[in-house]
Structure formats: structure tokens, C-alpha cells
Amino acid sequence: MLRPFFLLIFLLNLAASALTAVEYTKNDFPPGFIFGSGTSAYQVEGAANEDGRTPSIWDTFAHAGNVLGNGDIACDEYHKYKEDVKLMAKTGLDAYRFSISWSRLIPNGRGPVNPKGLQYYNNLINELISYGIQPHVTLHHSDLPQALEDEYGGWINRMIVKDFTAYADVCFREFGDRVSYWTTVNEPNGFVMIGYDFGIGPPKRCSSSFNNCSRGNSSTEPYMAVHHLLLAHASVAGLYKKNYQDKQHGYIGLSIFSFGAFPLTNSKEDAIATQRYFDFLIGWVANPLVYGDYPKIMKQNAGSRLPAFTDHESQQIKGSADFIGVINYYTVYIKDNPSSLKQKHRDWSADTATKFFFKQDTAASSNEPLSLQIVLEYFKQVYGNPPIYIHENGLATPRNSSLEDISRVEYLHAYIGIVLDTVRNGSNTRGYFVWSFLDVFELLDGYKSSYGLYYVDRDDPDLKRYPKLSAHWYSQFLKGRSVRSDEVFSLEKNISSLSYDLDSQ
């Protein structure tokens, strides 16, 4: 018998035309629901070689020519943070999600704290609070100090757990009196897939047949790295709960990369394959957090290549997350592919025994806004409805396209409406963060595309920020104005009459 989740998929598809809220306001969400936007350290800060910061694996990856450009300057938020926080306040953000650069705060990965790095993050946090904006802090966003990668291989070595815990201890001690929301690791599953399996992200480890990597093993290292990331999360969460939570009254969790997955066909085989894909993608991280172990199908298909938790580790990780962050951009369509299990050297993708087809979500596509709804309902049905913060959701457009990004407005209207519908249906979702606040340096294609609410003019020495249509729309929503689907298309014509002053700096 199929698991009940697939009945849910069927019903969601059946009711797709009626699900998305067509008119809503911020006040329709529960009291305390958080709306914000986000960036990450390497993608936005710049000042890569200033004030004692040392390279991370992302610096090394970018400077090797693996992506268009690098984060040496990025948006220069290191120097322009006051301007950006003022812009956040004008926009109306409740919260700003950002990450701390480990190699800026502790340049060698362990040992002495860099006073200049400490000062910067204190200044940023204080500036946010002065405008009433909540800081939501991520400790690791794909930017492990290169020193630790060079010394012992970084996340493929269990030694990383001790060093990451010591780094987190510094952050809790120095910033925890003002930071109430901590994310230990940004999307460990996504980080590992592109960095250790496919070799298209830092630290570019993979089997040589995958992407001309000079080191790595796509068959074993992705499983090793996620295992150590989970152990590191559990260690840090245990430290926080033991030494800091009672005094600082904060929350700690981690984020998970997700696709909204649909069976490619109506066949039983594709439906079962879709469940299997969810187990491998989401369950890889969520199952240990909620149940203390990996999904059975992962252990069956990956065998001894999947590390095992000891009983003590299982107890340590189970229940260690106060919340789960969801990252969602795309829909994938899943086809059963049992022949992949016959490959002699299998990676994570082959172990799923599926083929998947994906496209970036657009509001105009019939199923696309359901991508996020499927994921939120999945967490409710399979993982006991934990507190959820949508940490990243947004639409890519060409970097130098028009400021009148009507497609992004349509996307945000559809997805925020979906979040409202899902909350009304009982989801324990508590916040939504648009990715991204500015046009940042993107992981997969550098400066070729952008997700920002604000355009950053890279030809201007001052990197001036300009609001896009989506920034105006989001600001109106955040300030309590009712937004309707039939107004989305007319908003472009009315841009000059918007009353919110986002253009002046």
C-alpha cells in the first residue's frame, strides 16, 4: 500500500486551482509570524582580504575559476552595513538572516578570535536591533575555513566536530545576548551534494569521472560529510541547550534543502520512487533530527557507505533542533529507475534509484507554487509538524534585467499566498525569508543571475542599491497593505505612484 502522503499529492493537484490565496495582508498571518530576507557572508560582505579574514573554501573555489567572479568585493556589506540595515528598515523587514564568516571571526579555524571580525558582527547585530530588526544567524553557509580543509579534509573528517563546536561557543558567548535564532548549518544535504558528489560547488570534491575533480569520492564522501555535519549540529545544539539557552532564551536549528517532488507519471512505480526520493533528500537530514537515524531505504540502498550512529549519537541528535529551516526553489518530477542500483560505483543519485527532471518555479506554471506547499505538508505529516522557518525562497532573473521584475512579484505573491494557505491548514510554519535582499554573488553562477529585491550596480564604485518592483511590492505587503493577484499585473504601471520611499538612500 502506498504511504498516505501520495493521497495528499493527489488531492493537492486536484485542488490546485483553488488553493492559492488571491488576496491577503500580513495581518492574515498568525501573531508573531516573521517576515524577512537573507544573504550569507561570502555572498554579500566583500572585504575578503581585510582586517584579518583568511580564505574559506568558497574563496578557493571561486578564485580557481569555477564560477563567474568571486566574493572579494561582493556587495561590500562589510563597509556598507549601516546603509543596508537602513534600507531593510525602510522596506519593513521583521528580520534579517545572515551568516557569520568563520574565517573572519577565527582566521585559523581554531584558536584566537579576530578582534576586527568580532567588532564587525557586534556592529551589524547592534545596528539591526537599533531598527527593531531581528538577527537570524547561520554559523556555516558553505564557507568552511580553508585552513581546516587543508589540515584534515574539513567535513569528511570527524575532527571537524570539535572545531565547529568551539567556534559556535564563541558565537553564543559573544552574540547570544542579542541573537535569539541560531541556524547551525545551512542545507547540509544541498551543500554536500554539489560540493562532494557533483563537484560543482566548494570544496569541489568528487570522483574524477563526475566533474574533473582532482580529489574526492562521490560514492562515500557525501555520506561521510553529512554524517559529520549532523554530529557537529548535535554537539553545538547540546552545548547551547546546556550552557546558554536558559539564560539567552533563544532557539537553535538547521536548514534543509528541498524540492517539491511529483511523480512523473500516474504509475505506482513513480509514486513509490517519489517517496524514496523524499527519504533520500529530506529524510537524510530530517530523519536523524526527529527519529535519531537515517531512513531505512537509505541504509538499504547505500549499505556500508552510509555511516551509522551509535546509540549515544542517536540520542544526542534526536530532538536537537528547536526548529527546521526550509529552503525551496524548484519542483522536480520523479521517475523510477531501478537499474541505477546495478551500477558498480554508485553515488547518492544512483542510490535513490530515480531519475528526476526539474525546472525553476514560475508562478505561471500550474504546479509550481505547490512545490513549497508539498514540502511543508510533508514535514507536518511525516515529521510531527515541527516549527518551520522558510529560510530561502525566491526567483532567479538575469542580473542586468529590468528593475521592473514583474515575474518575481508574481512569484512572491503566489508563494506567500501558499504559505498562508498551508498555515491555515495547520502547518507550524512561523516565518518566511525572501532570498535574497540584495543581488549577491550566487553559488552556482556568480554574477550571471540574481535573486535580489535590490539591484546592486557593480559598475558604480559605490555599488549603489536600487529597489526593484519586487522590493516595492514586498514593502507594501510588509506594511500591511492588502495584495491581490489581479493587482500584480497592474503594479508595474503604478510603480511611480507607490508611496513607500525606497529609492532614496
XYZ file of C-alpha atoms in Angstrom:
505
model
C 0.000 0.000 0.000
C 1.248 3.493 -0.799
C 2.049 5.783 2.096
C -0.709 8.344 2.783
C 1.474 11.174 1.542
C 0.682 10.297 -2.051
C -3.011 10.686 -1.439
C -2.074 14.166 -0.245
C -0.203 14.830 -3.518
C -3.256 13.710 -5.463
C -5.571 15.987 -3.503
C -3.228 18.951 -3.818
C -3.078 18.516 -7.575
C -6.837 18.131 -7.751
C -7.416 21.348 -5.849
C -4.514 23.341 -7.325
C -6.702 25.952 -8.950
C -8.393 26.803 -5.668
C -5.523 26.709 -3.196
C -3.574 29.923 -3.506
C -4.916 32.892 -1.580
C -5.768 35.599 -4.132
C -5.991 38.453 -1.646
C -4.286 38.718 1.712
C -2.411 41.016 4.064
C 0.394 40.469 6.518
C -2.222 40.652 9.264
C -3.830 37.462 7.954
C -0.839 35.554 9.295
C -0.697 34.481 12.956
C 0.622 36.989 15.512
C 4.390 36.791 15.706
C 4.827 35.344 12.219
C 8.181 36.652 10.946
C 8.835 38.095 7.507
C 12.339 38.892 6.388
C 15.008 38.436 3.778
C 18.501 36.990 3.771
C 22.053 36.801 2.498
C 25.203 34.948 3.534
C 28.670 36.151 4.482
C 30.719 35.293 1.393
C 27.906 36.288 -0.931
C 27.417 39.792 0.451
C 30.215 41.038 2.725
C 33.223 41.502 0.446
C 36.350 42.729 2.268
C 37.648 39.214 1.712
C 41.256 40.145 2.445
C 40.694 42.837 5.051
C 41.016 43.042 8.827
C 42.429 39.586 9.409
C 39.975 37.467 7.453
C 41.506 34.364 5.848
C 40.214 32.359 2.863
C 37.357 29.908 3.084
C 36.716 27.004 0.746
C 34.392 29.321 -1.166
C 37.247 31.799 -1.815
C 39.387 28.948 -3.128
C 36.602 27.585 -5.325
C 35.769 30.977 -6.834
C 39.379 32.019 -7.442
C 40.033 28.749 -9.254
C 37.646 29.953 -11.966
C 34.811 27.560 -11.169
C 32.179 30.298 -11.191
C 31.718 33.741 -12.753
C 33.539 36.186 -10.479
C 34.237 35.955 -6.774
C 33.207 37.417 -3.441
C 36.247 39.623 -2.864
C 34.013 42.694 -3.026
C 30.525 41.196 -3.468
C 28.045 43.845 -2.208
C 30.616 45.303 0.207
C 28.207 44.982 3.108
C 31.250 44.831 5.396
C 31.596 48.578 4.818
C 28.009 49.401 3.864
C 26.101 47.533 6.580
C 24.626 50.711 8.072
C 23.232 51.735 4.702
C 21.826 48.255 4.134
C 20.211 47.991 7.552
C 18.571 51.366 6.997
C 17.247 50.011 3.700
C 15.919 46.920 5.474
C 14.068 49.150 7.917
C 12.591 51.221 5.082
C 11.455 48.030 3.398
C 9.784 46.903 6.610
C 11.653 43.662 7.354
C 10.902 41.984 10.668
C 14.164 40.033 10.470
C 17.406 39.705 8.557
C 19.005 36.321 8.036
C 22.777 36.379 7.593
C 25.738 34.142 8.281
C 28.960 34.618 10.183
C 32.202 34.036 8.311
C 34.066 31.503 10.434
C 37.373 32.550 8.865
C 36.688 36.212 9.647
C 35.906 35.518 13.282
C 38.531 32.796 13.890
C 41.012 33.064 10.990
C 42.780 29.744 11.576
C 39.545 27.847 12.151
C 40.528 27.369 15.781
C 42.405 29.407 18.326
C 42.440 33.207 18.760
C 39.403 35.311 17.913
C 39.971 38.128 15.417
C 39.044 41.409 17.174
C 38.108 43.107 13.894
C 35.788 40.257 12.932
C 34.213 40.291 16.374
C 33.703 44.032 16.135
C 32.039 43.801 12.723
C 29.425 41.255 13.771
C 28.743 43.114 17.016
C 28.232 46.294 14.999
C 25.920 44.588 12.494
C 23.823 42.950 15.199
C 23.564 46.181 17.183
C 22.589 48.130 14.070
C 19.817 45.654 13.266
C 18.458 45.781 16.798
C 18.524 49.585 16.817
C 15.998 49.474 13.952
C 13.903 46.733 15.557
C 15.060 44.046 13.111
C 15.644 40.540 14.474
C 19.045 38.997 13.632
C 18.740 35.364 12.486
C 22.265 33.957 12.385
C 23.679 30.989 10.466
C 27.014 29.599 11.657
C 28.049 27.754 8.484
C 26.914 28.689 4.980
C 29.243 26.733 2.658
C 32.334 28.672 3.804
C 34.497 26.404 5.930
C 37.914 27.957 6.695
C 40.365 26.753 4.069
C 42.883 26.151 6.858
C 40.758 23.269 8.191
C 40.139 21.873 4.729
C 43.900 21.824 4.148
C 44.763 20.407 7.568
C 42.462 17.397 7.739
C 39.911 17.487 4.911
C 37.249 19.542 6.624
C 33.827 17.935 6.782
C 34.984 14.456 5.743
C 36.975 14.225 8.987
C 35.364 13.746 12.379
C 37.851 16.238 13.853
C 35.622 18.992 12.475
C 33.011 18.372 15.174
C 35.294 19.667 17.939
C 36.431 22.723 15.984
C 32.901 23.661 14.901
C 31.664 23.360 18.476
C 34.433 25.642 19.735
C 33.604 28.200 17.023
C 29.908 28.081 17.914
C 30.783 28.559 21.591
C 32.489 31.841 20.718
C 29.416 32.993 18.788
C 26.990 32.110 21.576
C 29.189 33.772 24.181
C 29.783 36.959 22.217
C 26.462 37.478 20.395
C 23.889 35.309 22.152
C 22.661 38.080 24.441
C 21.182 39.735 21.313
C 20.632 36.804 18.925
C 17.663 34.532 19.584
C 17.638 32.443 16.388
C 20.625 30.278 15.512
C 20.988 28.005 12.496
C 23.981 25.697 12.843
C 24.369 24.586 9.228
C 22.786 25.834 6.029
C 21.334 22.952 3.984
C 23.843 20.170 4.758
C 22.214 17.978 2.089
C 22.466 20.598 -0.653
C 25.961 21.704 0.375
C 27.228 18.144 0.256
C 25.547 17.151 -2.996
C 27.102 19.955 -5.008
C 30.414 20.036 -3.149
C 31.198 16.342 -2.560
C 29.112 14.416 -5.107
C 28.687 16.530 -8.250
C 31.768 18.690 -7.668
C 30.097 21.916 -8.833
C 30.446 23.766 -5.533
C 33.068 24.189 -2.806
C 35.195 22.306 -1.866
C 34.896 20.620 -5.304
C 35.412 17.056 -4.187
C 34.035 14.274 -6.378
C 35.021 11.203 -8.311
C 37.107 12.302 -11.292
C 34.546 10.960 -13.744
C 31.923 13.415 -12.458
C 33.406 16.869 -12.937
C 37.138 16.615 -13.438
C 37.733 16.856 -9.693
C 41.306 16.348 -8.558
C 40.247 14.699 -5.313
C 37.261 13.107 -3.652
C 34.978 10.089 -3.862
C 31.354 10.650 -4.864
C 30.394 7.209 -3.619
C 31.393 7.672 0.026
C 32.274 11.274 0.877
C 28.775 12.804 0.596
C 27.529 10.380 3.239
C 30.583 10.988 5.441
C 30.263 14.766 5.205
C 26.552 14.874 6.077
C 27.186 12.482 8.952
C 29.802 14.814 10.412
C 27.634 17.864 9.745
C 24.820 16.229 11.720
C 27.147 15.253 14.563
C 28.501 18.801 14.615
C 24.979 20.210 14.724
C 24.069 17.866 17.585
C 27.203 18.818 19.517
C 26.578 22.543 19.071
C 22.879 22.239 19.898
C 23.756 20.287 23.037
C 26.226 22.981 24.061
C 23.668 25.717 23.504
C 20.933 23.975 25.421
C 23.256 23.153 28.311
C 25.140 26.417 28.720
C 23.201 29.216 27.037
C 19.537 28.614 26.279
C 18.182 29.169 29.792
C 19.984 32.494 30.044
C 19.596 33.727 26.480
C 16.117 32.290 25.750
C 16.920 31.556 22.120
C 16.322 28.748 19.647
C 18.639 26.566 17.603
C 18.029 24.548 14.459
C 19.345 23.862 10.983
C 18.031 24.233 7.456
C 17.278 21.580 4.856
C 17.333 21.944 1.088
C 14.159 20.621 -0.514
C 12.397 20.114 -3.793
C 8.682 19.808 -4.129
C 8.550 16.416 -5.849
C 5.781 14.957 -8.003
C 5.645 11.549 -9.713
C 6.388 11.951 -13.413
C 3.502 9.646 -14.288
C 0.481 8.190 -12.513
C 2.186 4.815 -12.160
C 2.604 3.110 -8.814
C 6.331 2.783 -9.519
C 6.833 6.528 -9.943
C 4.773 7.250 -6.826
C 6.906 4.878 -4.735
C 10.036 6.361 -6.324
C 8.901 9.843 -5.300
C 8.581 8.741 -1.688
C 12.031 7.168 -1.939
C 13.408 10.423 -3.306
C 11.928 12.354 -0.375
C 13.578 9.892 2.015
C 16.959 10.437 0.379
C 16.669 14.225 0.031
C 14.763 15.400 3.105
C 14.933 12.286 5.274
C 18.733 12.234 5.041
C 18.744 15.167 7.491
C 15.243 15.270 8.978
C 15.019 11.594 9.992
C 18.038 11.773 12.332
C 16.765 15.054 13.807
C 13.310 13.660 14.545
C 13.815 9.888 14.862
C 17.537 9.527 15.591
C 18.520 7.537 12.498
C 18.629 7.568 8.708
C 15.637 6.305 6.689
C 15.535 2.539 6.207
C 15.661 2.811 2.422
C 18.868 4.846 2.627
C 20.515 2.221 4.818
C 19.308 -0.494 2.470
C 20.482 1.123 -0.772
C 23.700 2.770 0.427
C 24.726 -0.099 2.689
C 28.063 0.245 4.476
C 28.836 3.501 2.637
C 26.307 5.202 4.919
C 27.880 5.750 8.361
C 25.958 4.506 11.393
C 25.086 6.437 14.539
C 25.994 4.915 17.879
C 23.175 4.710 20.411
C 24.643 7.730 22.207
C 24.892 9.744 18.980
C 21.348 8.828 18.053
C 20.056 10.128 21.370
C 22.201 13.236 21.023
C 20.850 14.199 17.622
C 17.223 13.165 18.140
C 15.229 16.235 19.147
C 18.267 18.513 18.909
C 16.583 21.075 16.616
C 14.156 23.602 18.068
C 13.132 24.434 14.517
C 13.854 23.399 10.940
C 14.649 25.870 8.197
C 13.233 25.002 4.778
C 14.963 26.031 1.559
C 12.807 25.614 -1.524
C 13.039 26.937 -5.069
C 12.255 24.163 -7.530
C 9.865 21.399 -8.444
C 11.186 18.043 -9.598
C 9.344 15.252 -11.371
C 10.434 11.759 -10.373
C 10.686 8.620 -12.490
C 11.506 5.196 -11.112
C 14.948 3.979 -12.235
C 15.803 0.657 -10.533
C 18.622 -0.031 -12.998
C 20.830 2.553 -11.290
C 21.221 0.177 -8.332
C 23.125 -2.177 -10.627
C 25.939 0.329 -11.150
C 29.254 -0.849 -9.723
C 30.208 2.563 -8.316
C 27.139 4.357 -7.074
C 26.751 7.866 -5.710
C 23.838 9.399 -3.802
C 21.853 9.972 -7.000
C 22.207 6.364 -8.132
C 21.247 5.131 -4.669
C 17.907 6.908 -4.952
C 17.054 4.626 -7.910
C 15.282 7.515 -9.584
C 15.623 9.904 -12.453
C 14.482 13.437 -11.874
C 13.519 16.298 -14.135
C 13.400 19.801 -12.775
C 12.728 23.377 -13.720
C 12.785 26.577 -11.756
C 9.421 27.526 -10.369
C 7.421 30.253 -12.033
C 4.128 31.496 -10.725
C 2.544 30.931 -14.117
C 3.170 27.172 -14.038
C 0.226 25.178 -12.767
C 2.034 23.136 -10.110
C 4.936 25.367 -9.212
C 3.708 27.241 -6.110
C 2.670 23.852 -4.755
C 6.380 22.959 -4.519
C 6.635 24.690 -1.156
C 3.225 23.534 -0.004
C 4.112 19.897 -0.686
C 7.266 20.251 1.422
C 5.531 21.995 4.322
C 2.745 19.404 4.326
C 5.354 16.662 4.184
C 7.027 17.941 7.339
C 3.623 18.114 9.004
C 2.599 14.586 8.036
C 5.902 12.710 8.324
C 7.876 14.612 10.965
C 5.291 15.667 13.502
C 4.746 19.245 12.343
C 7.900 20.848 13.804
C 8.358 24.633 13.933
C 9.396 25.713 10.428
C 11.072 28.844 9.117
C 11.223 29.171 5.334
C 14.828 30.314 5.118
C 15.107 30.714 1.352
C 12.549 31.078 -1.404
C 12.889 33.241 -4.475
C 13.138 33.582 -8.231
C 16.257 33.996 -10.339
C 16.350 36.550 -13.147
C 19.237 37.690 -15.361
C 21.375 40.097 -13.348
C 21.055 43.087 -15.653
C 17.390 42.670 -16.476
C 14.823 45.378 -15.804
C 14.156 46.734 -12.326
C 10.506 46.062 -13.119
C 10.775 42.381 -12.195
C 7.115 41.537 -12.591
C 7.907 37.805 -12.708
C 9.417 37.975 -9.213
C 6.374 39.869 -7.927
C 4.107 37.172 -9.345
C 6.299 34.504 -7.770
C 6.325 36.113 -4.313
C 2.584 36.739 -4.386
C 1.903 33.111 -5.259
C 4.329 31.611 -2.752
C 3.426 33.814 0.209
C -0.212 33.008 -0.556
C 0.666 29.310 -0.496
C 2.365 29.766 2.876
C -0.781 31.411 4.229
C -2.946 28.560 2.953
C -0.611 25.991 4.485
C -0.572 27.767 7.846
C -4.353 27.902 7.798
C -4.286 24.157 7.162
C -2.329 23.574 10.360
C 1.320 23.843 9.328
C 3.580 25.005 12.162
C 5.373 27.448 9.851
C 6.477 30.544 11.748
C 8.422 32.675 9.311
C 9.276 33.415 5.693
C 12.520 34.879 4.306
C 12.823 36.001 0.696
C 16.103 35.098 -0.958
C 17.782 37.460 -1.357
C 17.771 41.005 -0.012
C 20.426 42.237 -2.466
C 21.787 40.919 -5.743
C 24.529 38.840 -4.157
C 27.318 36.626 -5.515
C 25.434 33.417 -6.268
C 26.890 29.988 -5.550
C 26.237 28.276 -8.864
C 26.649 31.079 -11.386
C 28.309 34.000 -9.609
C 27.113 37.290 -11.073
C 25.237 35.843 -14.036
C 21.842 35.755 -12.300
C 20.266 37.398 -9.303
C 17.519 36.854 -6.767
C 17.633 40.235 -5.054
C 14.887 42.612 -4.108
C 17.516 45.299 -4.674
C 19.767 45.643 -7.700
C 23.430 46.349 -6.954
C 25.145 48.386 -9.666
C 28.535 46.707 -9.974
C 29.684 49.367 -12.461
C 29.276 52.026 -9.792
C 32.332 52.317 -7.489
C 29.895 52.901 -4.620
C 27.830 49.807 -5.531
C 24.613 51.787 -5.302
C 21.468 49.821 -4.472
C 18.247 50.304 -6.469
C 14.859 48.886 -5.467
C 13.212 46.556 -7.922
C 9.473 46.315 -8.375
C 9.561 43.311 -6.041
C 11.064 45.452 -3.266
C 8.186 47.911 -3.580
C 5.645 45.073 -3.608
C 7.189 43.313 -0.603
C 7.385 46.601 1.285
C 3.706 47.289 0.669
C 2.848 43.821 1.922
C 5.094 44.148 4.991
C 3.482 47.470 5.879
C 0.013 45.977 5.946
C -1.398 46.736 2.517
C -3.768 44.192 1.034
C -2.276 42.491 -2.035
C -4.380 40.841 -4.706
C -3.430 38.545 -7.569
C -5.239 40.741 -10.097
C -3.219 43.744 -8.897
C 0.110 42.047 -9.519
C -0.144 42.701 -13.225
C -1.144 46.340 -12.794
C 1.550 47.107 -10.227
C 4.146 47.653 -12.951
C 2.070 50.523 -14.343
C 1.652 52.081 -10.906
C 5.270 51.912 -9.800
C 5.733 55.682 -9.900
C 2.802 56.235 -7.543
C 3.963 53.924 -4.776
C 4.086 55.800 -1.506
C 6.980 53.948 0.085
C 10.269 55.774 -0.224
C 12.736 53.034 -1.080
C 14.649 54.926 -3.737
C 16.377 57.474 -1.503
C 19.406 56.277 0.406
